[in-house]
Amino acid sequence: MSSRYTVYMLRCADGSLYTGITVDLERRLAAHAAGTASRYTRARRPVALAWSRGRQPPTDARRLEYALKQLTRTEKLALVGGDDGVWRRLRRRVLGR
């Protein structure tokens, strides 16, 4: 069985949002906090988990990550704020379900 991925967004200290995927969210969050996960987040610590969706197959996770990065800031903030409609529309558009 292949690994399942979590697609996630972090809120950085400067207010920006960082999007990524991982097979181990706790480990990845610790790496972001330590400044070893990404040059982008290293320069914008502290970071906090703002949103996540787990159990995605690898190919789906990569496609969803890319699509999330293409959203406007307003759409990302709506998603972080709990607007599941944004997630449903994105998932339907990207994955067809």
PDB file of C-alpha atoms in Angstrom, residues 2-89:
ATOM      1  CA  SER A   2       1.359   3.433  -0.906  1.00  0.00           C
ATOM      2  CA  SER A   3       1.730   6.219   1.632  1.00  0.00           C
ATOM      3  CA  ARG A   4      -1.044   8.695   2.221  1.00  0.00           C
ATOM      4  CA  TYR A   5      -0.208  12.372   2.244  1.00  0.00           C
ATOM      5  CA  THR A   6      -1.489  15.394   4.103  1.00  0.00           C
ATOM      6  CA  VAL A   7      -1.904  18.659   2.227  1.00  0.00           C
ATOM      7  CA  TYR A   8      -1.409  21.583   4.603  1.00  0.00           C
ATOM      8  CA  MET A   9      -1.119  25.354   4.920  1.00  0.00           C
ATOM      9  CA  LEU A  10       0.913  27.228   7.494  1.00  0.00           C
ATOM     10  CA  ARG A  11       0.394  30.796   8.623  1.00  0.00           C
ATOM     11  CA  CYS A  12       3.779  32.489   8.857  1.00  0.00           C
ATOM     12  CA  ALA A  13       4.785  35.273  11.254  1.00  0.00           C
ATOM     13  CA  ASP A  14       4.555  37.847   8.437  1.00  0.00           C
ATOM     14  CA  GLY A  15       0.954  36.791   7.694  1.00  0.00           C
ATOM     15  CA  SER A  16       1.790  34.868   4.532  1.00  0.00           C
ATOM     16  CA  LEU A  17       0.533  31.341   3.896  1.00  0.00           C
ATOM     17  CA  TYR A  18       2.804  28.430   2.990  1.00  0.00           C
ATOM     18  CA  THR A  19       1.373  25.327   1.279  1.00  0.00           C
ATOM     19  CA  GLY A  20       2.959  21.879   1.328  1.00  0.00           C
ATOM     20  CA  ILE A  21       2.432  18.116   1.462  1.00  0.00           C
ATOM     21  CA  THR A  22       3.886  15.482   3.768  1.00  0.00           C
ATOM     22  CA  VAL A  23       3.456  11.886   4.869  1.00  0.00           C
ATOM     23  CA  ASP A  24       4.129  12.829   8.519  1.00  0.00           C
ATOM     24  CA  LEU A  25       2.525  16.132   9.498  1.00  0.00           C
ATOM     25  CA  GLU A  26       3.859  16.235  13.073  1.00  0.00           C
ATOM     26  CA  ARG A  27       7.438  15.642  11.909  1.00  0.00           C
ATOM     27  CA  ARG A  28       7.101  18.219   9.130  1.00  0.00           C
ATOM     28  CA  LEU A  29       5.657  20.842  11.499  1.00  0.00           C
ATOM     29  CA  ALA A  30       8.580  20.267  13.879  1.00  0.00           C
ATOM     30  CA  ALA A  31      11.005  20.709  10.976  1.00  0.00           C
ATOM     31  CA  HIS A  32       9.298  23.973   9.966  1.00  0.00           C
ATOM     32  CA  ALA A  33       9.476  25.182  13.580  1.00  0.00           C
ATOM     33  CA  ALA A  34      13.183  24.312  13.730  1.00  0.00           C
ATOM     34  CA  GLY A  35      13.862  26.105  10.454  1.00  0.00           C
ATOM     35  CA  THR A  36      15.008  22.975   8.620  1.00  0.00           C
ATOM     36  CA  ALA A  37      12.014  22.255   6.368  1.00  0.00           C
ATOM     37  CA  SER A  38      11.937  25.170   3.944  1.00  0.00           C
ATOM     38  CA  ARG A  39      13.940  28.308   3.234  1.00  0.00           C
ATOM     39  CA  TYR A  40      10.647  30.184   2.890  1.00  0.00           C
ATOM     40  CA  THR A  41       9.352  29.302   6.352  1.00  0.00           C
ATOM     41  CA  ARG A  42      12.786  29.492   7.989  1.00  0.00           C
ATOM     42  CA  ALA A  43      12.788  33.236   7.279  1.00  0.00           C
ATOM     43  CA  ARG A  44       9.195  33.668   8.482  1.00  0.00           C
ATOM     44  CA  ARG A  45       9.078  31.842  11.815  1.00  0.00           C
ATOM     45  CA  PRO A  46       7.228  31.196  13.936  1.00  0.00           C
ATOM     46  CA  VAL A  47       4.734  29.303  11.800  1.00  0.00           C
ATOM     47  CA  ALA A  48       1.438  27.715  12.812  1.00  0.00           C
ATOM     48  CA  LEU A  49      -0.721  25.102  11.161  1.00  0.00           C
ATOM     49  CA  ALA A  50      -3.651  26.938   9.574  1.00  0.00           C
ATOM     50  CA  TRP A  51      -5.362  24.151   7.596  1.00  0.00           C
ATOM     51  CA  SER A  52      -4.857  20.527   6.571  1.00  0.00           C
ATOM     52  CA  ARG A  53      -6.531  17.615   4.824  1.00  0.00           C
ATOM     53  CA  GLY A  54      -5.064  14.153   5.240  1.00  0.00           C
ATOM     54  CA  ARG A  55      -5.191  10.735   3.623  1.00  0.00           C
ATOM     55  CA  GLN A  56      -4.540  11.804   0.029  1.00  0.00           C
ATOM     56  CA  PRO A  57      -2.873   9.439  -2.460  1.00  0.00           C
ATOM     57  CA  PRO A  58       0.541  10.821  -3.571  1.00  0.00           C
ATOM     58  CA  THR A  59      -0.506  11.960  -7.049  1.00  0.00           C
ATOM     59  CA  ASP A  60      -3.688  13.588  -5.743  1.00  0.00           C
ATOM     60  CA  ALA A  61      -1.742  15.357  -2.988  1.00  0.00           C
ATOM     61  CA  ARG A  62       0.722  16.855  -5.474  1.00  0.00           C
ATOM     62  CA  ARG A  63      -2.081  18.012  -7.761  1.00  0.00           C
ATOM     63  CA  LEU A  64      -4.018  19.520  -4.852  1.00  0.00           C
ATOM     64  CA  GLU A  65      -0.898  21.257  -3.511  1.00  0.00           C
ATOM     65  CA  TYR A  66      -0.322  22.875  -6.902  1.00  0.00           C
ATOM     66  CA  ALA A  67      -3.975  23.931  -7.163  1.00  0.00           C
ATOM     67  CA  LEU A  68      -3.936  25.401  -3.644  1.00  0.00           C
ATOM     68  CA  LYS A  69      -0.880  27.453  -4.550  1.00  0.00           C
ATOM     69  CA  GLN A  70      -2.822  28.881  -7.514  1.00  0.00           C
ATOM     70  CA  LEU A  71      -5.711  30.133  -5.343  1.00  0.00           C
ATOM     71  CA  THR A  72      -5.986  33.813  -4.570  1.00  0.00           C
ATOM     72  CA  ARG A  73      -5.121  34.950  -1.070  1.00  0.00           C
ATOM     73  CA  THR A  74      -8.828  35.623  -0.483  1.00  0.00           C
ATOM     74  CA  GLU A  75      -9.696  32.029  -1.434  1.00  0.00           C
ATOM     75  CA  LYS A  76      -6.910  30.654   0.773  1.00  0.00           C
ATOM     76  CA  LEU A  77      -8.110  32.734   3.722  1.00  0.00           C
ATOM     77  CA  ALA A  78     -11.679  31.513   3.169  1.00  0.00           C
ATOM     78  CA  LEU A  79     -10.406  27.924   3.238  1.00  0.00           C
ATOM     79  CA  VAL A  80      -8.373  28.565   6.398  1.00  0.00           C
ATOM     80  CA  GLY A  81     -11.442  30.241   7.903  1.00  0.00           C
ATOM     81  CA  GLY A  82     -13.465  27.069   7.513  1.00  0.00           C
ATOM     82  CA  ASP A  83     -15.200  27.551   4.151  1.00  0.00           C
ATOM     83  CA  ASP A  84     -15.389  23.910   3.073  1.00  0.00           C
ATOM     84  CA  GLY A  85     -17.079  25.001  -0.143  1.00  0.00           C
ATOM     85  CA  VAL A  86     -13.688  26.222  -1.391  1.00  0.00           C
ATOM     86  CA  TRP A  87     -12.203  22.786  -0.657  1.00  0.00           C
ATOM     87  CA  ARG A  88     -15.082  20.916  -2.313  1.00  0.00           C
ATOM     88  CA  ARG A  89     -14.883  23.056  -5.467  1.00  0.00           C
TER      89      ARG A  89
END
